[in-house]
Amino acid sequence: MATAFSATLPLHGSSQEIVLASPPDCLLLLLSSDPPVLSPFADSTRSISSISCRCPGNCQGEETHQSLLITKEEGLVLYEDMILGRSFEDMCAQMYYRGKMFGFVHLYNGQEAVSTGFIKLLTKSDSVVSTYRDHVHALSKGVSARAVMSELFGKVTGCCRGQGGSMHMFSKEHNMLGGFAFIGEGIPVATGAAFTSKYKREVLKQDCDDVTVAFFGDGTCNNGQFYECLNMAALYKLPIIFVVENNLWAIGMSHLRSTSDPEIWKKGPAFGMPGVHVDGMDVLKVREVAKEAVTRARRGEGPTLVECETYRFRGHSLADPDELRDAAEKAKYAARDPITALKKYLIENKLANEGELKTIEKKIDDLVEEAVEFADASPQPGRSQLLENVFADPKGFGIGPDGRYRCEDPKFTEGTAQV
Amino acid sequence: MSAIIHGAGAATALTTFNSKKLVAPCRTNLPARSKRCIVVAGSDDASKSFGSSSVLSVRRPQKLIANAVATKTDTSATTGHELLLFEALQEGLEEEMDRDPHVCVMGEDVGHYGGSYKVTKGLADKFGDLRVLDTPICENAFTGMGIGAAMTGLRPVIEGMNMGFLLLAFNQISNNCGMLHYTSGGQFTIPVVIRGPGGVGRQLGAEHSQRLESYFQSIPGIQMVACSTPYNAKGLMKAAIRSENPVILFEHVLLYNLKEKIPDDDYICNLEEAEMVRPGEHITILTYSRMRYHVMQAAKTLVNKGYDPEVIDIRSLKPFDLYTIGNSVKKTHRVLIVEECMRTGGIGASLTAAINENFHDYLDAPVMCLSSQDVPTPYAGTLEEWTVVQPAQIVTAVEQLCQ
């Protein structure tokens, strides 16, 4: 079955097309018939080939039967998730400039297709590991907007009790394993989560096919941890998907200026796993690729490296003046806004009408507003919270001169004990 | 009676010694601890020295006591088995792996090779290649992998083939190991044990002779312990595995072949407690790991000269057991710290600060700290010997402090 895995075209305008380099056990084939372009990355207006029909028996009509990638329900779920991501991040910008949140805040505007495309395929027990640009990954995974907003405001009701902040979104309930400030340091953690999955299956003999999805950027792909984990994941055949959100810029460093071979997907086969490039501005294409990668992982066939060509509409963070990026480049990607693209798809294929989509947008607006109100009204952490959570077992603070454990000191729970 | 410990020179050969008599298994639970895992107090006048005068009178022995630090023959230890320190570590690890299927090992050459110091010998055959995982050479990534596995339910024991290699894993140890419990608001626990041999060996060169305890000590959220005998090696290994906190267990390259008889039954050593090696009156000597043996060798000389040192193996490098240490300071009023860490920013430096802060009123003399020189450990044997604290220096320091 032909799928949406596509090869990129080489740099510098060569007219040759590359066959996806992949190990023999890769199920996927090259799909491309467009004329070569000068850009190193595939053009998003290339339409996806037809896939086997996804709608249930009662099709709307023959002309739609052959080309639908999603059902109406799925479409609305995807749309809602992307609108949530966009509205939430827009609200973050507002709140930041109003002095409600502080520090480094990295917004995800423009990249929603990647988060929605992957995470909406996962179950609750699958894990997601992200970077500092993690608000939307947390939301897609199921963490409530209230919990994320409160965390950003530094309130007790935040998902991490206000102790993590923007760059450390964690949720044990939803298996969101963070939120990491240094690039690349989440990838080994994701590898570990995938290792646990394999361990549960093979050592503990449990019925476990949980997968882990690790999100990170183009800058991370020059970092040692990335390569070390590609090696181990392929070696141990771990159920993990490495998702590169290549938005071409690491703060002010262009990907092309910092990488000897900018085609990141190629690095997968070097380690013995399939490497795939996909248009990250198109949620349906991402979803098709994700389906294949997740299924591979669940079947125990090992990891996949997926490079998503995407773009962030805002600066690296709210402190970034974003002066280096070319206006033409920004305009080009703005025209490929993933939300607009999905909306167009839904309407043209009669999966939804304007009214339904407007309802969703309104619902999300209300949700985000409510999240802000909730976060505003929530209390800030008290002094007593200072020393909690440093250790899972607070005996780790040791024994004081009086012979008692420091955590037995009543001032400990007040947060004023000498430790 | 207190324990006899032969000098560290014997570390290269098999050494037999009797550890302190075990009173009872160590208590590990909150709240108040009334009984701890300490040696049976031997000296008759051990309890009488509170408020002793500041002028120290040297006790003149009636006769030269040849083995003044010897224990009387341990008649109660008919149960128990003798083994080497690395075997004790292995035994502890194996028992915990038997007890809990979530305990696993990962590191370089831990599986088929059995561990570069044989601590994991035979475990891969017994538990399989996934539970005793041979990793590629990527400390940062496999330490991070251990942390991710710990967050999702496993209890990995991560081995650094040499502690120095864990410098490559510093990112993961500092940022993730220590911090994630806190930054996740308490949602995720990281019950890892990070262990490996460190310390100055026999002409291993600068990079293989590092003492990483000083680098890790500031990381909030981790605990550090150092083992020094087969008894506490097994006990600390087991306690560390069972702990919900991330624990770094420091072993020493030269101590793996120490032999001791240890109990047959299940026991653990409290992670936060120090170990009383030899009770005394005149001076408190605080030490850990290999230096314990240099101290005990010096103690022999000191006893013959009429001194009565109290030797404490602090064992818990972070946090310090200020109760045991404090009680000792209050009794002897003089403190000497003997460590293998570098002078600058080492464990001794932190301990000096802690003692000055908490027990200043009880001190009759400034806290003295003997540490290794601030030099990269040289290869040449003579130079290497001078970087590390030797028993003669310890004797001189005690004499100086007790004037």
Coordinates of N, CA and C in Angstrom, one line a residue, chain B residues 141-318:
Chain B
A141 N 23.7 9.4 27.3 CA 22.4 8.9 26.8 C 21.9 7.7 27.6
F142 N 22.8 6.8 28.1 CA 22.3 5.7 28.8 C 21.9 6.1 30.3
T143 N 22.6 7.1 30.8 CA 22.2 7.6 32.1 C 20.8 8.2 32.0
G144 N 20.6 9.0 30.9 CA 19.3 9.6 30.6 C 18.2 8.5 30.4
M145 N 18.6 7.4 29.7 CA 17.7 6.3 29.5 C 17.3 5.7 30.8
G146 N 18.3 5.6 31.7 CA 18.0 5.0 33.0 C 17.0 5.9 33.7
I147 N 17.2 7.2 33.6 CA 16.3 8.2 34.3 C 14.9 8.1 33.7
G148 N 14.8 8.0 32.4 CA 13.5 7.9 31.7 C 12.8 6.5 32.1
A149 N 13.6 5.5 32.2 CA 13.0 4.2 32.7 C 12.5 4.3 34.1
A150 N 13.3 5.0 34.9 CA 12.9 5.1 36.3 C 11.6 5.9 36.4
M151 N 11.5 6.9 35.6 CA 10.2 7.8 35.6 C 9.0 6.9 35.2
T152 N 9.2 5.9 34.4 CA 8.1 5.1 33.9 C 8.0 3.8 34.6
G153 N 8.6 3.6 35.8 CA 8.3 2.4 36.6 C 9.4 1.5 36.9
L154 N 10.6 1.6 36.2 CA 11.7 0.6 36.5 C 12.6 1.2 37.6
R155 N 13.5 0.4 38.1 CA 14.4 0.8 39.1 C 15.8 0.5 38.6
P156 N 16.4 1.3 37.7 CA 17.7 0.9 37.1 C 18.8 1.2 38.1
V157 N 19.8 0.4 37.9 CA 21.1 0.6 38.6 C 22.1 0.9 37.4
I158 N 22.5 2.1 37.4 CA 23.4 2.6 36.3 C 24.8 2.5 36.7
E159 N 25.6 1.8 35.9 CA 27.0 1.7 36.3 C 27.9 2.6 35.4
G160 N 28.7 3.3 36.0 CA 29.8 4.0 35.3 C 31.0 3.2 35.4
M161 N 31.6 2.8 34.3 CA 32.7 1.9 34.4 C 33.8 2.4 35.3
N162 N 34.0 3.7 35.2 CA 34.8 4.4 36.1 C 34.0 5.6 36.5
M163 N 34.0 6.0 37.7 CA 33.2 7.2 38.1 C 33.5 8.4 37.2
G164 N 34.8 8.5 36.8 CA 35.2 9.7 36.0 C 34.4 9.7 34.7
F165 N 33.9 8.6 34.2 CA 33.2 8.6 32.9 C 31.8 9.3 33.1
L166 N 31.4 9.3 34.3 CA 30.1 9.9 34.5 C 30.1 11.5 34.4
L167 N 31.3 12.0 34.2 CA 31.4 13.4 33.8 C 30.6 13.7 32.5
L168 N 30.6 12.7 31.7 CA 29.9 12.8 30.4 C 28.4 12.8 30.6
A169 N 28.0 12.3 31.8 CA 26.6 12.2 32.0 C 26.1 13.3 32.9
F170 N 27.0 14.3 33.1 CA 26.7 15.3 34.1 C 25.4 16.0 33.8
N171 N 25.1 16.3 32.5 CA 23.9 16.9 32.1 C 22.7 16.2 32.7
Q172 N 22.7 14.9 32.5 CA 21.5 14.1 32.9 C 21.5 14.0 34.4
I173 N 22.6 13.8 35.0 CA 22.6 13.7 36.5 C 22.2 15.0 37.2
S174 N 22.7 16.0 36.7 CA 22.3 17.3 37.3 C 20.9 17.8 37.0
N175 N 20.7 17.8 35.7 CA 19.4 18.4 35.3 C 18.2 17.4 35.5
N176 N 18.4 16.2 35.1 CA 17.2 15.3 35.2 C 17.1 14.5 36.4
C177 N 18.2 13.9 36.8 CA 18.2 13.0 38.0 C 17.8 13.8 39.2
G178 N 18.5 14.9 39.4 CA 18.3 15.6 40.6 C 17.0 16.5 40.6
M179 N 16.6 16.9 39.4 CA 15.6 18.0 39.4 C 14.2 17.5 39.0
L180 N 14.1 16.4 38.3 CA 12.8 16.2 37.7 C 11.7 15.9 38.8
H181 N 12.0 15.4 39.9 CA 11.0 15.2 40.9 C 10.4 16.5 41.3
Y182 N 11.3 17.5 41.4 CA 10.8 18.8 41.8 C 10.1 19.6 40.7
T183 N 10.7 19.6 39.5 CA 10.1 20.4 38.4 C 8.8 19.8 38.0
S184 N 8.6 18.5 38.2 CA 7.3 17.9 37.8 C 6.3 18.0 39.0
G185 N 6.7 18.8 40.0 CA 5.7 19.0 41.1 C 5.5 17.7 41.9
G186 N 6.5 16.8 41.9 CA 6.4 15.6 42.7 C 5.7 14.5 41.9
Q187 N 5.4 14.7 40.7 CA 4.7 13.6 39.9 C 5.5 12.4 39.6
F188 N 6.8 12.6 39.2 CA 7.6 11.5 38.8 C 8.7 11.3 39.8
T189 N 9.0 10.0 40.2 CA 10.1 9.7 41.0 C 11.2 9.1 40.2
I190 N 12.4 9.2 40.6 CA 13.5 8.7 39.9 C 14.4 7.8 40.8
P191 N 13.9 6.6 41.0 CA 14.6 5.7 42.0 C 15.8 5.0 41.3
V192 N 16.8 5.8 40.8 CA 17.9 5.2 40.2 C 19.1 5.1 41.2
V193 N 20.0 4.1 40.9 CA 21.2 4.1 41.7 C 22.3 4.3 40.6
I194 N 23.2 5.2 40.8 CA 24.3 5.4 39.9 C 25.5 5.0 40.7
R195 N 26.2 4.1 40.2 CA 27.3 3.6 41.0 C 28.5 3.3 40.1
G196 N 29.7 3.2 40.7 CA 30.9 2.9 40.0 C 32.1 3.2 40.8
P197 N 33.2 2.7 40.4 CA 34.5 2.8 41.1 C 35.1 4.2 40.8
G198 N 35.6 4.8 41.8 CA 36.4 6.0 41.6 C 37.6 6.0 42.5
G199 N 38.1 7.2 42.7 CA 39.3 7.3 43.6 C 40.6 7.0 43.0
V200 N 41.6 7.3 43.7 CA 43.0 7.1 43.2 C 43.4 5.6 43.3
G201 N 43.8 5.0 42.2 CA 44.2 3.6 42.2 C 45.7 3.5 42.3
R202 N 46.2 2.5 41.5 CA 47.6 2.3 41.5 C 48.1 2.8 40.1
Q203 N 48.5 4.0 40.1 CA 49.1 4.5 38.8 C 48.2 4.4 37.6
L204 N 46.9 4.8 37.8 CA 46.0 4.7 36.7 C 46.0 5.9 35.9
G205 N 46.7 7.0 36.3 CA 46.7 8.2 35.5 C 45.6 9.2 36.0
A206 N 45.8 10.4 35.5 CA 44.9 11.5 36.1 C 43.4 11.2 35.8
E207 N 43.1 10.8 34.6 CA 41.7 10.8 34.3 C 40.9 9.6 34.9
H208 N 41.7 8.6 35.2 CA 41.0 7.4 35.8 C 41.1 7.5 37.4
S209 N 41.6 8.6 37.9 CA 41.8 8.7 39.3 C 41.0 9.8 39.9
Q210 N 39.8 10.0 39.4 CA 39.1 11.2 39.8 C 38.1 10.9 40.9
R211 N 37.8 12.0 41.7 CA 36.9 11.8 42.8 C 35.7 12.8 42.5
L212 N 34.6 12.2 42.0 CA 33.6 13.0 41.6 C 32.6 13.5 42.6
E213 N 32.8 13.0 43.9 CA 31.8 13.4 44.9 C 31.8 14.9 45.1
S214 N 32.9 15.5 44.9 CA 32.9 17.0 45.1 C 32.1 17.7 44.0
Y215 N 32.1 17.1 42.8 CA 31.4 17.8 41.7 C 29.9 17.6 41.9
F216 N 29.5 16.5 42.4 CA 28.0 16.2 42.5 C 27.4 16.7 43.7
Q217 N 28.2 17.1 44.7 CA 27.6 17.3 46.0 C 26.6 18.5 46.0
S218 N 26.7 19.4 45.1 CA 25.8 20.6 45.1 C 24.5 20.3 44.5
I219 N 24.4 19.2 43.8 CA 23.1 18.9 43.0 C 22.0 18.7 44.0
P220 N 21.0 19.5 44.0 CA 19.9 19.2 44.9 C 19.1 18.0 44.4
G221 N 18.6 17.3 45.3 CA 17.7 16.2 44.9 C 18.4 14.8 44.8
I222 N 19.7 14.8 45.0 CA 20.4 13.4 45.0 C 21.0 13.2 46.3
Q223 N 21.2 11.9 46.6 CA 21.9 11.5 47.8 C 23.2 10.8 47.4
M224 N 24.3 11.0 48.2 CA 25.5 10.3 47.8 C 26.0 9.5 49.0
V225 N 26.4 8.3 48.8 CA 27.0 7.4 49.8 C 28.3 6.8 49.3
A226 N 29.2 6.5 50.2 CA 30.4 5.9 49.8 C 30.6 4.6 50.7
C227 N 30.8 3.5 50.0 CA 31.0 2.2 50.8 C 32.5 2.0 51.1
S228 N 32.8 1.2 52.1 CA 34.2 1.0 52.4 C 34.5 -0.4 52.9
T229 N 33.5 -1.1 53.3 CA 33.7 -2.5 53.7 C 32.7 -3.4 53.0
P230 N 32.9 -4.7 53.0 CA 31.9 -5.6 52.4 C 30.6 -5.5 53.0
Y231 N 30.6 -5.3 54.3 CA 29.4 -5.2 55.1 C 28.6 -4.0 54.6
N232 N 29.2 -2.8 54.6 CA 28.4 -1.6 54.3 C 28.2 -1.5 52.8
A233 N 29.1 -2.2 52.0 CA 28.9 -2.2 50.5 C 27.5 -2.8 50.2
K234 N 27.3 -4.0 50.8 CA 26.1 -4.7 50.5 C 24.9 -4.0 51.0
G235 N 25.1 -3.5 52.3 CA 24.0 -2.8 52.9 C 23.6 -1.5 52.2
L236 N 24.6 -0.8 51.7 CA 24.3 0.5 51.1 C 23.7 0.2 49.7
M237 N 24.2 -0.8 49.0 CA 23.7 -1.1 47.7 C 22.2 -1.4 47.8
K238 N 21.9 -2.3 48.8 CA 20.5 -2.6 48.9 C 19.6 -1.4 49.3
A239 N 20.1 -0.6 50.2 CA 19.3 0.5 50.6 C 19.2 1.5 49.5
A240 N 20.2 1.7 48.7 CA 20.1 2.6 47.6 C 19.1 2.1 46.6
I241 N 19.1 0.8 46.3 CA 18.1 0.3 45.3 C 16.7 0.5 45.8
R242 N 16.5 0.3 47.1 CA 15.2 0.4 47.7 C 14.7 1.8 47.8
S243 N 15.6 2.8 47.8 CA 15.3 4.1 48.1 C 14.5 4.7 46.9
E244 N 13.6 5.6 47.2 CA 12.8 6.3 46.1 C 13.6 7.4 45.6
N245 N 14.7 7.8 46.2 CA 15.5 8.9 45.8 C 16.6 8.5 44.8
P246 N 17.1 9.3 44.0 CA 18.3 8.9 43.2 C 19.5 9.0 44.1
V247 N 20.2 7.9 44.1 CA 21.4 7.7 45.0 C 22.6 7.5 44.2
I248 N 23.7 8.2 44.5 CA 25.0 7.9 43.8 C 25.8 7.1 44.8
L249 N 26.2 5.9 44.5 CA 27.0 5.0 45.4 C 28.5 5.0 44.9
F250 N 29.3 5.6 45.7 CA 30.8 5.7 45.3 C 31.5 4.5 45.8
E251 N 32.1 3.7 44.9 CA 32.9 2.6 45.3 C 34.4 3.0 45.1
H252 N 35.3 2.2 45.5 CA 36.7 2.6 45.3 C 37.5 1.5 44.6
V253 N 38.3 1.8 43.7 CA 39.0 0.8 42.9 C 39.9 -0.1 43.7
L254 N 40.4 0.4 44.8 CA 41.4 -0.4 45.5 C 40.7 -1.2 46.6
L255 N 39.4 -1.0 46.8 CA 38.8 -1.7 47.9 C 38.0 -3.0 47.5
Y256 N 38.0 -3.3 46.2 CA 37.1 -4.4 45.8 C 37.5 -5.7 46.3
N257 N 38.8 -5.9 46.7 CA 39.2 -7.2 47.2 C 39.3 -7.3 48.7
L258 N 38.7 -6.4 49.4 CA 38.7 -6.6 50.9 C 37.8 -7.7 51.2
K259 N 38.2 -8.5 52.2 CA 37.4 -9.6 52.6 C 36.9 -9.4 54.0
E260 N 35.6 -9.9 54.2 CA 35.0 -9.8 55.5 C 33.9 -10.8 55.6
K261 N 33.6 -11.1 56.9 CA 32.4 -12.0 57.1 C 31.2 -11.2 57.3
I262 N 30.2 -11.4 56.5 CA 29.0 -10.6 56.7 C 27.8 -11.6 57.0
P263 N 26.7 -11.0 57.6 CA 25.6 -11.8 58.0 C 24.9 -12.5 56.8
D264 N 24.3 -13.6 57.1 CA 23.6 -14.4 56.1 C 22.2 -13.7 55.9
D265 N 21.7 -13.1 56.9 CA 20.3 -12.7 56.8 C 20.2 -11.3 56.0
D266 N 19.0 -10.9 55.7 CA 18.8 -9.7 55.0 C 19.0 -8.5 55.8
Y267 N 19.9 -7.6 55.4 CA 20.1 -6.4 56.2 C 20.4 -5.2 55.2
I268 N 20.1 -4.0 55.6 CA 20.5 -2.9 54.8 C 21.2 -1.9 55.8
C269 N 21.9 -1.0 55.2 CA 22.5 0.1 56.0 C 21.8 1.4 55.7
N270 N 21.5 2.1 56.7 CA 20.8 3.3 56.5 C 21.6 4.3 55.7
L271 N 21.0 4.9 54.7 CA 21.7 5.7 53.7 C 22.2 7.0 54.4
E272 N 21.5 7.5 55.4 CA 21.8 8.8 55.9 C 22.7 8.8 57.1
E273 N 23.1 7.5 57.5 CA 23.9 7.5 58.8 C 25.3 7.2 58.6
A274 N 26.1 7.7 59.5 CA 27.6 7.5 59.5 C 27.8 6.2 60.3
E275 N 29.1 5.7 60.2 CA 29.4 4.5 60.9 C 30.5 4.7 61.9
M276 N 30.3 4.3 63.1 CA 31.4 4.5 64.1 C 32.3 3.3 63.9
V277 N 33.6 3.6 63.6 CA 34.5 2.6 63.4 C 35.3 2.3 64.6
R278 N 35.7 3.3 65.4 CA 36.4 3.1 66.6 C 36.1 4.2 67.6
P279 N 35.4 3.9 68.6 CA 35.1 5.0 69.6 C 36.4 5.5 70.3
G280 N 36.5 6.7 70.6 CA 37.7 7.2 71.3 C 37.3 8.5 72.1
E281 N 38.4 9.1 72.6 CA 38.2 10.2 73.5 C 38.8 11.5 73.1
H282 N 40.0 11.4 72.4 CA 40.8 12.5 72.3 C 40.5 13.4 71.0
I283 N 40.1 12.7 70.0 CA 40.0 13.5 68.7 C 39.0 12.7 67.8
T284 N 38.2 13.4 67.1 CA 37.3 12.8 66.1 C 38.0 12.9 64.8
I285 N 38.1 11.7 64.2 CA 38.6 11.7 62.8 C 37.5 11.2 61.9
L286 N 37.2 12.1 61.0 CA 36.1 11.8 60.0 C 36.7 11.4 58.7
T287 N 36.2 10.4 58.1 CA 36.8 9.9 56.9 C 35.7 9.1 56.1
Y288 N 36.1 8.7 54.9 CA 35.2 7.8 54.1 C 36.0 7.1 53.1
S289 N 35.5 6.0 52.6 CA 36.1 5.2 51.5 C 37.5 4.8 51.9
R290 N 38.4 4.8 51.0 CA 39.7 4.2 51.2 C 40.5 4.9 52.3
M291 N 40.3 6.1 52.5 CA 41.0 6.8 53.6 C 40.7 6.3 54.9
R292 N 39.6 5.6 55.1 CA 39.3 4.9 56.3 C 40.5 4.0 56.7
Y293 N 41.0 3.4 55.8 CA 42.1 2.4 56.1 C 43.4 3.1 56.4
H294 N 43.7 4.2 55.7 CA 44.8 5.0 56.1 C 44.7 5.5 57.5
V295 N 43.5 5.9 57.8 CA 43.2 6.4 59.2 C 43.4 5.3 60.2
M296 N 42.9 4.2 59.9 CA 43.0 3.1 60.9 C 44.5 2.6 61.1
Q297 N 45.2 2.7 60.0 CA 46.6 2.4 60.1 C 47.3 3.4 61.0
A298 N 47.0 4.7 60.8 CA 47.5 5.7 61.6 C 47.1 5.6 63.0
A299 N 45.8 5.1 63.2 CA 45.3 4.9 64.5 C 46.1 3.9 65.4
K300 N 46.6 2.9 64.7 CA 47.5 1.9 65.4 C 48.7 2.6 66.0
T301 N 49.3 3.4 65.1 CA 50.5 4.2 65.6 C 50.1 5.1 66.7
L302 N 49.0 5.8 66.6 CA 48.5 6.8 67.5 C 48.3 6.1 68.9
V303 N 47.6 5.0 68.8 CA 47.3 4.3 70.1 C 48.6 3.9 70.8
N304 N 49.6 3.5 70.1 CA 50.9 3.1 70.7 C 51.5 4.4 71.3
K305 N 51.2 5.5 70.7 CA 51.8 6.7 71.3 C 50.9 7.3 72.4
G306 N 49.8 6.6 72.7 CA 49.0 7.0 73.8 C 47.8 7.9 73.5
Y307 N 47.5 8.0 72.2 CA 46.3 8.7 71.9 C 45.1 7.8 71.7
D308 N 43.9 8.4 71.8 CA 42.7 7.6 71.7 C 41.8 8.2 70.7
P309 N 42.0 8.0 69.4 CA 41.2 8.6 68.4 C 39.8 8.0 68.2
E310 N 38.8 8.8 67.9 CA 37.5 8.3 67.6 C 37.4 8.4 66.1
V311 N 37.2 7.2 65.4 CA 37.2 7.2 64.0 C 35.7 7.0 63.5
I312 N 35.3 7.9 62.7 CA 33.9 7.7 62.1 C 34.0 7.7 60.6
D313 N 33.5 6.7 60.0 CA 33.4 6.7 58.5 C 32.0 7.3 58.2
I314 N 32.1 8.5 57.6 CA 30.9 9.3 57.4 C 29.9 8.6 56.5
R315 N 30.4 7.8 55.6 CA 29.5 7.0 54.7 C 28.5 7.8 53.9
S316 N 27.7 8.6 54.5 CA 26.8 9.4 53.7 C 27.4 10.8 53.4
L317 N 27.8 11.0 52.2 CA 28.5 12.2 51.8 C 27.5 13.3 51.5
K318 N 26.3 13.0 51.2 CA 25.3 14.0 51.1 C 24.0 13.3 51.4

